[in-house]
DNA sequence: TGCTCCATGTAACACGTTACATGATTGC
DNA sequence: GCAATCATGTAACGTGTTACATGGAGCA
């Protein structure tokens, strides 16, 4: 489990409110770590109780309830501890593989429409990732270490989408038989 | 969620006990859908209550409590319904990507030992998958549709491990700077 | 006035994980 | 006789999901 650490990382990059964190998750970390706003509020409350973060009324709160969360030294230390510990292999839960096995045992199943949908979806994501890559990382100048890391994170997504498309197209041919 | 459907598929291939299902999950479906024996027993109880499966004392039970579960028509129908419905995109939860972002913000983190461990792990899995592929799918004779599907499932794993190794090696070079 | 968005939350539930329990069988 | 394995479960807890609640701000 590492939602709290994902939140800590995001807060370290920029102190902000739970609401903005949830939106930021949707847009960046969310590509490889999804979380709903309820999960985020829950973790913020826990981490504040644990002394990892602190909060106060946000500078731009006006008359709203908006708060701003900041990482405390204990939170920073916890993040370092976690980052340096070995990462468990991620367990893939790919229900489409289950469907393929079901297809092999049942004649009343046709997975081709689903696969075509998946291909379209992967192509959309790929195009999106490539446009980000073009804009941020392929401008010719040498990039600093931090940007190269960001680029590799994006590349992981690109590789995944490309591999998925290739595999799905081959699968489609076999299912046509 | 599709654990019940994974269990149904496995039972459809072969009626068996909860215990053997759990072991079979470890060995085959488990590569892309992990489940503990507690989860499996829980699902078996639910599906029996729902009329999707039935059970009786296993033929080879002897004096043990061993049971055998079989898929009923209602279970088969549910599996067909589920297989034909669109598959949601799988959400990747890759905590290593979170660690990379943390690395960019913190100097006290060194991810290289972890990455080397990951590479070794991916190479082990890849070698294992390739030996299965060699044994079952690369014997030169043309394969029936069902075997070609099984082969593609394995290939997905192979592609994933290969891509992971390549990416991790490139990442290692950047982290060395 | 009514709608959408901002911002934070409560509650209930489903799923996954870990620890523990029970008793029978097999192998040394 | 003892340990490991077979076989099925209970209990407690943590995380993730879904539905709903609340109230202010901005806009037509």
mmCIF file of C-alpha atoms (C1' of nucleotides) in Angstrom:
data_model
loop_
_atom_site.group_PDB
_atom_site.id
_atom_site.type_symbol
_atom_site.label_atom_id
_atom_site.label_comp_id
_atom_site.label_asym_id
_atom_site.label_seq_id
_atom_site.Cartn_x
_atom_site.Cartn_y
_atom_site.Cartn_z
ATOM 1 C CA UNK A 1 0.000 0.000 0.000
ATOM 2 C CA UNK A 2 1.416 3.389 -0.789
ATOM 3 C CA UNK A 3 -1.360 5.907 -1.245
ATOM 4 C CA UNK A 4 -0.101 7.930 1.744
ATOM 5 C CA UNK A 5 3.354 8.023 0.160
ATOM 6 C CA UNK A 6 1.942 9.106 -3.173
ATOM 7 C CA UNK A 7 0.129 11.913 -1.364
ATOM 8 C CA UNK A 8 3.274 12.853 0.557
ATOM 9 C CA UNK A 9 5.238 13.031 -2.688
ATOM 10 C CA UNK A 10 2.645 15.226 -4.287
ATOM 11 C CA UNK A 11 2.535 17.501 -1.240
ATOM 12 C CA UNK A 12 6.327 17.712 -1.204
ATOM 13 C CA UNK A 13 6.277 18.957 -4.774
ATOM 14 C CA UNK A 14 3.692 21.545 -3.761
ATOM 15 C CA UNK A 15 1.741 22.176 -0.534
ATOM 16 C CA UNK A 16 -1.941 22.338 -1.366
ATOM 17 C CA UNK A 17 -5.508 21.440 -0.396
ATOM 18 C CA UNK A 18 -7.189 18.015 -0.456
ATOM 19 C CA UNK A 19 -9.413 19.117 -3.271
ATOM 20 C CA UNK A 20 -6.519 20.239 -5.477
ATOM 21 C CA UNK A 21 -4.582 17.089 -4.611
ATOM 22 C CA UNK A 22 -7.488 15.002 -5.847
ATOM 23 C CA UNK A 23 -7.547 16.950 -9.118
ATOM 24 C CA UNK A 24 -3.785 16.721 -9.486
ATOM 25 C CA UNK A 25 -4.032 12.968 -8.981
ATOM 26 C CA UNK A 26 -6.509 12.758 -11.826
ATOM 27 C CA UNK A 27 -4.087 14.518 -14.139
ATOM 28 C CA UNK A 28 -0.579 13.270 -13.340
ATOM 29 C CA UNK A 29 0.048 10.663 -10.657
ATOM 30 C CA UNK A 30 -3.397 9.327 -11.516
ATOM 31 C CA UNK A 31 -2.037 7.773 -14.712
ATOM 32 C CA UNK A 32 -0.254 5.181 -12.612
ATOM 33 C CA UNK A 33 -1.965 5.579 -9.233
ATOM 34 C CA UNK A 34 -5.659 6.335 -9.141
ATOM 35 C CA UNK A 35 -7.379 7.631 -6.006
ATOM 36 C CA UNK A 36 -10.772 9.160 -5.291
ATOM 37 C CA UNK A 37 -11.193 12.329 -3.263
ATOM 38 C CA UNK A 38 -12.608 10.308 -0.340
ATOM 39 C CA UNK A 39 -9.453 8.237 -0.126
ATOM 40 C CA UNK A 40 -7.334 11.369 -0.207
ATOM 41 C CA UNK A 41 -9.261 13.135 2.545
ATOM 42 C CA UNK A 42 -9.059 9.977 4.645
ATOM 43 C CA UNK A 43 -5.286 9.745 4.223
ATOM 44 C CA UNK A 44 -4.780 13.449 4.902
ATOM 45 C CA UNK A 45 -6.667 13.091 8.194
ATOM 46 C CA UNK A 46 -4.615 10.026 9.156
ATOM 47 C CA UNK A 47 -1.285 11.557 8.228
ATOM 48 C CA UNK A 48 -2.087 14.739 10.150
ATOM 49 C CA UNK A 49 -2.968 12.614 13.194
ATOM 50 C CA UNK A 50 0.331 10.755 12.753
ATOM 51 C CA UNK A 51 2.299 14.001 12.639
ATOM 52 C CA UNK A 52 3.497 13.531 9.055
ATOM 53 C CA UNK A 53 1.785 16.648 7.757
ATOM 54 C CA UNK A 54 0.184 19.780 9.167
ATOM 55 C CA UNK A 55 -2.529 22.042 7.840
ATOM 56 C CA UNK A 56 -3.926 25.510 8.166
ATOM 57 C CA UNK A 57 -6.539 27.578 6.404
ATOM 58 C CA UNK A 58 -5.296 28.045 2.839
ATOM 59 C CA UNK A 59 -3.855 31.486 1.911
ATOM 60 C CA UNK A 60 -6.375 31.749 -0.924
ATOM 61 C CA UNK A 61 -9.273 30.391 1.135
ATOM 62 C CA UNK A 62 -11.333 33.562 1.285
ATOM 63 C CA UNK A 63 -14.551 32.618 3.035
ATOM 64 C CA UNK A 64 -14.322 28.921 2.032
ATOM 65 C CA UNK A 65 -13.221 25.983 4.177
ATOM 66 C CA UNK A 66 -10.187 25.419 1.961
ATOM 67 C CA UNK A 67 -7.103 24.164 3.811
ATOM 68 C CA UNK A 68 -3.437 23.861 2.876
ATOM 69 C CA UNK A 69 -1.408 20.787 3.837
ATOM 70 C CA UNK A 70 2.357 20.818 4.292
ATOM 71 C CA UNK A 71 4.820 17.939 4.826
ATOM 72 C CA UNK A 72 6.519 17.891 8.266
ATOM 73 C CA UNK A 73 10.019 16.480 8.903
ATOM 74 C CA UNK A 74 8.492 13.215 10.178
ATOM 75 C CA UNK A 75 6.592 12.854 6.884
ATOM 76 C CA UNK A 76 9.696 13.544 4.882
ATOM 77 C CA UNK A 77 11.621 10.953 6.892
ATOM 78 C CA UNK A 78 8.859 8.399 6.359
ATOM 79 C CA UNK A 79 8.899 9.033 2.617
ATOM 80 C CA UNK A 80 12.668 8.496 2.495
ATOM 81 C CA UNK A 81 12.365 5.308 4.531
ATOM 82 C CA UNK A 82 9.657 3.966 2.214
ATOM 83 C CA UNK A 83 11.427 4.945 -1.008
ATOM 84 C CA UNK A 84 14.599 3.140 0.027
ATOM 85 C CA UNK A 85 12.868 -0.113 0.871
ATOM 86 C CA UNK A 86 12.525 -2.794 -1.848
ATOM 87 C CA UNK A 87 9.459 -2.454 -4.074
ATOM 88 C CA UNK A 88 7.221 -5.536 -4.238
ATOM 89 C CA UNK A 89 6.435 -6.761 -7.752
ATOM 90 C CA UNK A 90 3.117 -5.376 -8.896
ATOM 91 C CA UNK A 91 0.381 -7.950 -9.226
ATOM 92 C CA UNK A 92 -1.325 -7.674 -12.559
ATOM 93 C CA UNK A 93 -5.060 -8.221 -12.365
ATOM 94 C CA UNK A 94 -5.996 -8.450 -15.987
ATOM 95 C CA UNK A 95 -9.574 -9.592 -16.306
ATOM 96 C CA UNK A 96 -9.341 -9.768 -20.070
ATOM 97 C CA UNK A 97 -6.972 -12.732 -19.720
ATOM 98 C CA UNK A 98 -9.689 -14.429 -17.668
ATOM 99 C CA UNK A 99 -12.161 -13.685 -20.451
ATOM 100 C CA UNK A 100 -9.854 -15.281 -22.985
ATOM 101 C CA UNK A 101 -9.782 -18.457 -20.966
ATOM 102 C CA UNK A 102 -13.562 -18.330 -20.688
ATOM 103 C CA UNK A 103 -13.732 -17.832 -24.479
ATOM 104 C CA UNK A 104 -11.730 -21.003 -24.963
ATOM 105 C CA UNK A 105 -14.300 -22.937 -22.925
ATOM 106 C CA UNK A 106 -17.502 -21.271 -24.180
ATOM 107 C CA UNK A 107 -18.804 -20.792 -27.686
ATOM 108 C CA UNK A 108 -21.344 -18.101 -26.790
ATOM 109 C CA UNK A 109 -18.665 -15.465 -26.310
ATOM 110 C CA UNK A 110 -17.296 -13.021 -28.896
ATOM 111 C CA UNK A 111 -14.490 -10.864 -27.603
ATOM 112 C CA UNK A 112 -13.739 -9.078 -30.858
ATOM 113 C CA UNK A 113 -15.905 -5.986 -30.306
ATOM 114 C CA UNK A 114 -14.317 -5.571 -26.894
ATOM 115 C CA UNK A 115 -10.796 -5.891 -28.294
ATOM 116 C CA UNK A 116 -11.525 -3.283 -30.957
ATOM 117 C CA UNK A 117 -12.705 -0.932 -28.225
ATOM 118 C CA UNK A 118 -9.547 -1.601 -26.254
ATOM 119 C CA UNK A 119 -7.342 -0.872 -29.266
ATOM 120 C CA UNK A 120 -9.098 2.438 -29.822
ATOM 121 C CA UNK A 121 -8.666 3.310 -26.175
ATOM 122 C CA UNK A 122 -4.957 2.478 -26.165
ATOM 123 C CA UNK A 123 -4.468 4.527 -29.314
ATOM 124 C CA UNK A 124 -6.117 7.529 -27.660
ATOM 125 C CA UNK A 125 -3.882 7.265 -24.611
ATOM 126 C CA UNK A 126 -0.812 6.766 -26.771
ATOM 127 C CA UNK A 127 -1.567 9.859 -28.825
ATOM 128 C CA UNK A 128 -2.070 11.819 -25.634
ATOM 129 C CA UNK A 129 1.210 10.635 -24.104
ATOM 130 C CA UNK A 130 3.074 11.347 -27.332
ATOM 131 C CA UNK A 131 1.761 14.888 -27.476
ATOM 132 C CA UNK A 132 2.985 15.475 -23.913
ATOM 133 C CA UNK A 133 6.333 13.936 -24.811
ATOM 134 C CA UNK A 134 6.645 16.143 -27.888
ATOM 135 C CA UNK A 135 5.796 19.260 -25.900
ATOM 136 C CA UNK A 136 7.950 18.648 -22.818
ATOM 137 C CA UNK A 137 10.812 16.321 -23.671
ATOM 138 C CA UNK A 138 11.679 16.294 -27.366
ATOM 139 C CA UNK A 139 12.778 19.875 -27.894
ATOM 140 C CA UNK A 140 16.359 18.984 -28.717
ATOM 141 C CA UNK A 141 18.111 20.622 -25.776
ATOM 142 C CA UNK A 142 19.730 18.342 -23.206
ATOM 143 C CA UNK A 143 17.469 17.814 -20.214
ATOM 144 C CA UNK A 144 18.372 17.985 -16.519
ATOM 145 C CA UNK A 145 18.258 14.779 -14.502
ATOM 146 C CA UNK A 146 14.819 15.527 -13.021
ATOM 147 C CA UNK A 147 13.253 16.048 -16.435
ATOM 148 C CA UNK A 148 14.847 12.859 -17.758
ATOM 149 C CA UNK A 149 13.224 10.953 -14.916
ATOM 150 C CA UNK A 150 9.854 12.524 -15.708
ATOM 151 C CA UNK A 151 10.412 11.552 -19.325
ATOM 152 C CA UNK A 152 11.100 7.921 -18.378
ATOM 153 C CA UNK A 153 7.876 7.797 -16.365
ATOM 154 C CA UNK A 154 6.006 8.952 -19.433
ATOM 155 C CA UNK A 155 7.938 6.503 -21.604
ATOM 156 C CA UNK A 156 6.786 3.641 -19.422
ATOM 157 C CA UNK A 157 3.218 4.603 -20.277
ATOM 158 C CA UNK A 158 4.067 4.884 -23.975
ATOM 159 C CA UNK A 159 5.738 1.466 -24.022
ATOM 160 C CA UNK A 160 2.744 -0.041 -22.276
ATOM 161 C CA UNK A 161 0.243 1.388 -24.747
ATOM 162 C CA UNK A 162 2.339 0.382 -27.761
ATOM 163 C CA UNK A 163 2.762 -3.167 -26.492
ATOM 164 C CA UNK A 164 -0.956 -3.398 -25.730
ATOM 165 C CA UNK A 165 -1.919 -2.303 -29.237
ATOM 166 C CA UNK A 166 0.429 -4.737 -30.943
ATOM 167 C CA UNK A 167 -0.693 -7.620 -28.808
ATOM 168 C CA UNK A 168 -4.392 -6.812 -29.216
ATOM 169 C CA UNK A 169 -4.099 -6.652 -32.999
ATOM 170 C CA UNK A 170 -2.498 -10.061 -33.128
ATOM 171 C CA UNK A 171 -5.156 -11.384 -30.755
ATOM 172 C CA UNK A 172 -7.866 -9.999 -33.017
ATOM 173 C CA UNK A 173 -6.594 -12.070 -35.928
ATOM 174 C CA UNK A 174 -6.650 -15.261 -33.904
ATOM 175 C CA UNK A 175 -10.167 -14.581 -32.647
ATOM 176 C CA UNK A 176 -11.331 -14.099 -36.244
ATOM 177 C CA UNK A 177 -10.738 -17.804 -36.941
ATOM 178 C CA UNK B 1 -14.279 -7.098 -9.811
ATOM 179 C CA UNK B 2 -14.101 -10.468 -11.406
ATOM 180 C CA UNK B 3 -12.737 -12.980 -8.949
ATOM 181 C CA UNK B 4 -16.009 -14.944 -9.036
ATOM 182 C CA UNK B 5 -15.742 -15.074 -12.828
ATOM 183 C CA UNK B 6 -12.140 -16.225 -12.678
ATOM 184 C CA UNK B 7 -13.232 -18.987 -10.317
ATOM 185 C CA UNK B 8 -16.170 -19.899 -12.575
ATOM 186 C CA UNK B 9 -13.835 -20.129 -15.565
ATOM 187 C CA UNK B 10 -11.444 -22.349 -13.687
ATOM 188 C CA UNK B 11 -14.296 -24.587 -12.489
ATOM 189 C CA UNK B 12 -15.671 -24.789 -16.003
ATOM 190 C CA UNK B 13 -12.332 -26.104 -17.217
ATOM 191 C CA UNK B 14 -12.403 -28.674 -14.435
ATOM 192 C CA UNK B 15 -14.726 -29.242 -11.478
ATOM 193 C CA UNK B 16 -12.655 -29.389 -8.327
ATOM 194 C CA UNK B 17 -12.269 -28.470 -4.653
ATOM 195 C CA UNK B 18 -11.574 -25.059 -3.111
ATOM 196 C CA UNK B 19 -8.156 -26.210 -2.032
ATOM 197 C CA UNK B 20 -7.132 -27.357 -5.511
ATOM 198 C CA UNK B 21 -8.599 -24.199 -7.022
ATOM 199 C CA UNK B 22 -6.383 -22.116 -4.770
ATOM 200 C CA UNK B 23 -3.316 -24.107 -5.850
ATOM 201 C CA UNK B 24 -4.304 -23.898 -9.508
ATOM 202 C CA UNK B 25 -4.643 -20.127 -9.108
ATOM 203 C CA UNK B 26 -1.104 -19.963 -7.812
ATOM 204 C CA UNK B 27 0.163 -21.757 -10.870
ATOM 205 C CA UNK B 28 -1.816 -20.513 -13.869
ATOM 206 C CA UNK B 29 -4.513 -17.875 -13.542
ATOM 207 C CA UNK B 30 -2.485 -16.529 -10.635
ATOM 208 C CA UNK B 31 0.051 -15.041 -13.037
ATOM 209 C CA UNK B 32 -2.516 -12.445 -14.001
ATOM 210 C CA UNK B 33 -5.058 -12.742 -11.194
ATOM 211 C CA UNK B 34 -3.836 -13.499 -7.709
ATOM 212 C CA UNK B 35 -6.180 -14.743 -4.974
ATOM 213 C CA UNK B 36 -5.669 -16.253 -1.540
ATOM 214 C CA UNK B 37 -7.471 -19.397 -0.409
ATOM 215 C CA UNK B 38 -9.674 -17.343 1.931
ATOM 216 C CA UNK B 39 -10.947 -15.274 -0.946
ATOM 217 C CA UNK B 40 -11.658 -18.387 -2.945
ATOM 218 C CA UNK B 41 -13.572 -20.121 -0.154
ATOM 219 C CA UNK B 42 -15.551 -16.935 0.397
ATOM 220 C CA UNK B 43 -16.473 -16.705 -3.284
ATOM 221 C CA UNK B 44 -17.372 -20.392 -3.497
ATOM 222 C CA UNK B 45 -19.776 -19.972 -0.549
ATOM 223 C CA UNK B 46 -21.354 -16.903 -2.166
ATOM 224 C CA UNK B 47 -21.694 -18.471 -5.589
ATOM 225 C CA UNK B 48 -23.239 -21.600 -4.132
ATOM 226 C CA UNK B 49 -25.749 -19.430 -2.240
ATOM 227 C CA UNK B 50 -26.487 -17.600 -5.511
ATOM 228 C CA UNK B 51 -27.117 -20.862 -7.368
ATOM 229 C CA UNK B 52 -24.182 -20.427 -9.770
ATOM 230 C CA UNK B 53 -22.417 -23.568 -8.594
ATOM 231 C CA UNK B 54 -23.207 -26.677 -6.566
ATOM 232 C CA UNK B 55 -21.043 -28.954 -4.489
ATOM 233 C CA UNK B 56 -20.897 -32.414 -3.036
ATOM 234 C CA UNK B 57 -18.356 -34.508 -1.229
ATOM 235 C CA UNK B 58 -15.473 -35.037 -3.662
ATOM 236 C CA UNK B 59 -15.149 -38.486 -5.319
ATOM 237 C CA UNK B 60 -11.606 -38.777 -3.983
ATOM 238 C CA UNK B 61 -12.483 -37.400 -0.551
ATOM 239 C CA UNK B 62 -11.951 -40.590 1.432
ATOM 240 C CA UNK B 63 -12.482 -39.622 5.054
ATOM 241 C CA UNK B 64 -11.546 -35.947 4.479
ATOM 242 C CA UNK B 65 -13.884 -32.965 4.217
ATOM 243 C CA UNK B 66 -12.874 -32.430 0.599
ATOM 244 C CA UNK B 67 -15.660 -31.143 -1.628
ATOM 245 C CA UNK B 68 -16.091 -30.852 -5.382
ATOM 246 C CA UNK B 69 -17.666 -27.768 -6.965
ATOM 247 C CA UNK B 70 -19.438 -27.790 -10.333
ATOM 248 C CA UNK B 71 -20.773 -24.924 -12.453
ATOM 249 C CA UNK B 72 -24.589 -24.820 -12.821
ATOM 250 C CA UNK B 73 -26.401 -23.405 -15.890
ATOM 251 C CA UNK B 74 -27.017 -20.126 -14.027
ATOM 252 C CA UNK B 75 -23.262 -19.818 -13.423
ATOM 253 C CA UNK B 76 -22.490 -20.553 -17.042
ATOM 254 C CA UNK B 77 -25.013 -17.926 -18.145
ATOM 255 C CA UNK B 78 -23.497 -15.370 -15.775
ATOM 256 C CA UNK B 79 -20.028 -16.080 -17.144
ATOM 257 C CA UNK B 80 -21.243 -15.565 -20.721
ATOM 258 C CA UNK B 81 -22.986 -12.333 -19.739
ATOM 259 C CA UNK B 82 -19.850 -11.025 -18.039
ATOM 260 C CA UNK B 83 -17.472 -12.072 -20.826
ATOM 261 C CA UNK B 84 -19.540 -10.275 -23.448
ATOM 262 C CA UNK B 85 -19.683 -7.001 -21.564
ATOM 263 C CA UNK B 86 -16.998 -4.360 -22.240
ATOM 264 C CA UNK B 87 -13.837 -4.720 -20.164
ATOM 265 C CA UNK B 88 -12.857 -1.620 -18.162
ATOM 266 C CA UNK B 89 -9.271 -0.443 -18.693
ATOM 267 C CA UNK B 90 -7.051 -1.821 -15.970
ATOM 268 C CA UNK B 91 -5.737 0.763 -13.551
ATOM 269 C CA UNK B 92 -2.018 0.441 -13.133
ATOM 270 C CA UNK B 93 -0.879 1.019 -9.583
ATOM 271 C CA UNK B 94 2.833 1.241 -9.978
ATOM 272 C CA UNK B 95 4.399 2.414 -6.768
ATOM 273 C CA UNK B 96 7.835 2.545 -8.323
ATOM 274 C CA UNK B 97 6.681 5.482 -10.441
ATOM 275 C CA UNK B 98 5.730 7.235 -7.210
ATOM 276 C CA UNK B 99 9.198 6.496 -5.854
ATOM 277 C CA UNK B 100 10.773 8.038 -8.955
ATOM 278 C CA UNK B 101 8.864 11.245 -8.350
ATOM 279 C CA UNK B 102 9.958 11.155 -4.722
ATOM 280 C CA UNK B 103 13.561 10.647 -5.890
ATOM 281 C CA UNK B 104 13.314 13.779 -7.999
ATOM 282 C CA UNK B 105 12.326 15.753 -4.903
ATOM 283 C CA UNK B 106 14.628 14.139 -2.332
ATOM 284 C CA UNK B 107 18.387 13.626 -2.346
ATOM 285 C CA UNK B 108 18.419 10.963 0.394
ATOM 286 C CA UNK B 109 16.999 8.293 -1.899
ATOM 287 C CA UNK B 110 18.923 5.789 -4.049
ATOM 288 C CA UNK B 111 16.696 3.608 -6.188
ATOM 289 C CA UNK B 112 19.457 1.759 -8.031
ATOM 290 C CA UNK B 113 19.689 -1.301 -5.762
ATOM 291 C CA UNK B 114 15.923 -1.692 -6.021
ATOM 292 C CA UNK B 115 15.987 -1.424 -9.811
ATOM 293 C CA UNK B 116 18.702 -4.061 -10.048
ATOM 294 C CA UNK B 117 16.581 -6.383 -7.934
ATOM 295 C CA UNK B 118 13.602 -5.702 -10.204
ATOM 296 C CA UNK B 119 15.627 -6.483 -13.320
ATOM 297 C CA UNK B 120 16.734 -9.802 -11.829
ATOM 298 C CA UNK B 121 13.165 -10.631 -10.929
ATOM 299 C CA UNK B 122 11.849 -9.812 -14.408
ATOM 300 C CA UNK B 123 14.605 -11.932 -15.955
ATOM 301 C CA UNK B 124 13.605 -14.894 -13.784
ATOM 302 C CA UNK B 125 9.978 -14.608 -14.806
ATOM 303 C CA UNK B 126 10.910 -14.155 -18.447
ATOM 304 C CA UNK B 127 13.082 -17.278 -18.424
ATOM 305 C CA UNK B 128 10.249 -19.200 -16.800
ATOM 306 C CA UNK B 129 7.675 -18.015 -19.340
ATOM 307 C CA UNK B 130 10.034 -18.789 -22.220
ATOM 308 C CA UNK B 131 10.591 -22.335 -21.003
ATOM 309 C CA UNK B 132 6.817 -22.882 -20.884
ATOM 310 C CA UNK B 133 6.504 -21.375 -24.361
ATOM 311 C CA UNK B 134 9.247 -23.623 -25.706
ATOM 312 C CA UNK B 135 7.662 -26.722 -24.174
ATOM 313 C CA UNK B 136 4.025 -26.077 -25.099
ATOM 314 C CA UNK B 137 3.825 -23.779 -28.103
ATOM 315 C CA UNK B 138 6.977 -23.813 -30.224
ATOM 316 C CA UNK B 139 7.039 -27.409 -31.395
ATOM 317 C CA UNK B 140 6.555 -26.528 -35.038
ATOM 318 C CA UNK B 141 3.179 -28.177 -35.610
ATOM 319 C CA UNK B 142 0.234 -25.863 -36.256
ATOM 320 C CA UNK B 143 -1.776 -25.281 -33.091
ATOM 321 C CA UNK B 144 -5.555 -25.401 -32.646
ATOM 322 C CA UNK B 145 -7.385 -22.173 -31.869
ATOM 323 C CA UNK B 146 -7.565 -22.859 -28.129
ATOM 324 C CA UNK B 147 -3.812 -23.433 -27.844
ATOM 325 C CA UNK B 148 -3.118 -20.288 -29.854
ATOM 326 C CA UNK B 149 -5.173 -18.315 -27.361
ATOM 327 C CA UNK B 150 -3.258 -19.865 -24.452
ATOM 328 C CA UNK B 151 -0.061 -18.947 -26.286
ATOM 329 C CA UNK B 152 -1.151 -15.328 -26.631
ATOM 330 C CA UNK B 153 -1.897 -15.140 -22.910
ATOM 331 C CA UNK B 154 1.634 -16.314 -22.222
ATOM 332 C CA UNK B 155 2.996 -13.914 -24.820
ATOM 333 C CA UNK B 156 1.400 -11.019 -23.009
ATOM 334 C CA UNK B 157 3.450 -11.966 -19.955
ATOM 335 C CA UNK B 158 6.598 -12.296 -22.051
ATOM 336 C CA UNK B 159 6.090 -8.897 -23.661
ATOM 337 C CA UNK B 160 5.514 -7.340 -20.275
ATOM 338 C CA UNK B 161 8.711 -8.772 -18.788
ATOM 339 C CA UNK B 162 10.787 -7.830 -21.828
ATOM 340 C CA UNK B 163 9.495 -4.264 -21.818
ATOM 341 C CA UNK B 164 10.083 -3.984 -18.074
ATOM 342 C CA UNK B 165 13.699 -5.127 -18.387
ATOM 343 C CA UNK B 166 14.489 -2.733 -21.229
ATOM 344 C CA UNK B 167 12.908 0.183 -19.464
ATOM 345 C CA UNK B 168 14.597 -0.572 -16.141
ATOM 346 C CA UNK B 169 18.024 -0.791 -17.751
ATOM 347 C CA UNK B 170 17.614 2.602 -19.356
ATOM 348 C CA UNK B 171 16.345 3.977 -16.041
ATOM 349 C CA UNK B 172 19.416 2.605 -14.281
ATOM 350 C CA UNK B 173 21.696 4.619 -16.544
ATOM 351 C CA UNK B 174 19.852 7.830 -15.823
ATOM 352 C CA UNK B 175 19.913 7.211 -12.072
ATOM 353 C CA UNK B 176 23.671 6.683 -12.265
ATOM 354 C CA UNK B 177 24.164 10.365 -13.095
ATOM 355 C "C1'" DT C 1 -33.854 31.720 -8.702
ATOM 356 C "C1'" DG C 2 -31.474 27.777 -10.052
ATOM 357 C "C1'" DC C 3 -27.321 25.587 -11.894
ATOM 358 C "C1'" DT C 4 -22.615 24.344 -11.769
ATOM 359 C "C1'" DC C 5 -18.355 24.197 -9.525
ATOM 360 C "C1'" DC C 6 -15.603 24.495 -5.190
ATOM 361 C "C1'" DA C 7 -14.403 22.103 -0.930
ATOM 362 C "C1'" DT C 8 -14.873 18.928 2.720
ATOM 363 C "C1'" DG C 9 -16.748 15.347 4.637
ATOM 364 C "C1'" DT C 10 -19.920 10.785 6.620
ATOM 365 C "C1'" DA C 11 -21.619 6.129 5.946
ATOM 366 C "C1'" DA C 12 -22.005 1.711 4.166
ATOM 367 C "C1'" DC C 13 -20.202 -1.751 1.764
ATOM 368 C "C1'" DA C 14 -17.125 -4.748 -1.196
ATOM 369 C "C1'" DC C 15 -12.751 -6.605 -1.715
ATOM 370 C "C1'" DG C 16 -8.073 -8.045 -0.247
ATOM 371 C "C1'" DT C 17 -4.763 -9.376 3.484
ATOM 372 C "C1'" DT C 18 -3.152 -11.452 7.620
ATOM 373 C "C1'" DA C 19 -3.471 -14.206 11.535
ATOM 374 C "C1'" DC C 20 -5.323 -17.924 13.622
ATOM 375 C "C1'" DA C 21 -8.109 -22.457 14.277
ATOM 376 C "C1'" DT C 22 -9.298 -27.237 13.443
ATOM 377 C "C1'" DG C 23 -8.821 -31.931 12.411
ATOM 378 C "C1'" DA C 24 -7.387 -35.602 9.348
ATOM 379 C "C1'" DT C 25 -3.643 -37.848 6.480
ATOM 380 C "C1'" DT C 26 1.015 -38.863 4.964
ATOM 381 C "C1'" DG C 27 5.919 -39.561 5.590
ATOM 382 C "C1'" DC C 28 10.086 -40.038 8.463
ATOM 383 C "C1'" DG D 1 5.661 -39.871 17.902
ATOM 384 C "C1'" DC D 2 6.221 -35.571 15.275
ATOM 385 C "C1'" DA D 3 6.193 -32.641 11.411
ATOM 386 C "C1'" DA D 4 4.443 -31.401 7.135
ATOM 387 C "C1'" DT D 5 0.689 -31.262 4.121
ATOM 388 C "C1'" DC D 6 -4.254 -31.559 3.065
ATOM 389 C "C1'" DA D 7 -8.636 -29.184 3.449
ATOM 390 C "C1'" DT D 8 -11.822 -25.936 5.170
ATOM 391 C "C1'" DG D 9 -12.882 -22.354 7.579
ATOM 392 C "C1'" DT D 10 -13.470 -17.672 11.262
ATOM 393 C "C1'" DA D 11 -12.159 -13.083 12.600
ATOM 394 C "C1'" DA D 12 -10.260 -8.703 12.285
ATOM 395 C "C1'" DC D 13 -8.624 -5.225 9.750
ATOM 396 C "C1'" DG D 14 -7.135 -2.155 5.862
ATOM 397 C "C1'" DT D 15 -8.095 -0.331 1.490
ATOM 398 C "C1'" DG D 16 -11.068 0.981 -2.384
ATOM 399 C "C1'" DT D 17 -15.761 2.181 -4.125
ATOM 400 C "C1'" DT D 18 -20.242 4.274 -4.182
ATOM 401 C "C1'" DA D 19 -23.806 7.063 -2.534
ATOM 402 C "C1'" DC D 20 -25.094 10.820 -0.157
ATOM 403 C "C1'" DA D 21 -24.685 15.389 2.650
ATOM 404 C "C1'" DT D 22 -23.449 20.183 3.365
ATOM 405 C "C1'" DG D 23 -22.701 24.823 2.411
ATOM 406 C "C1'" DG D 24 -20.492 28.677 -0.038
ATOM 407 C "C1'" DA D 25 -19.226 31.048 -4.636
ATOM 408 C "C1'" DG D 26 -19.978 32.388 -9.363
ATOM 409 C "C1'" DC D 27 -22.966 32.992 -13.096
ATOM 410 C "C1'" DA D 28 -27.148 33.437 -16.200
#
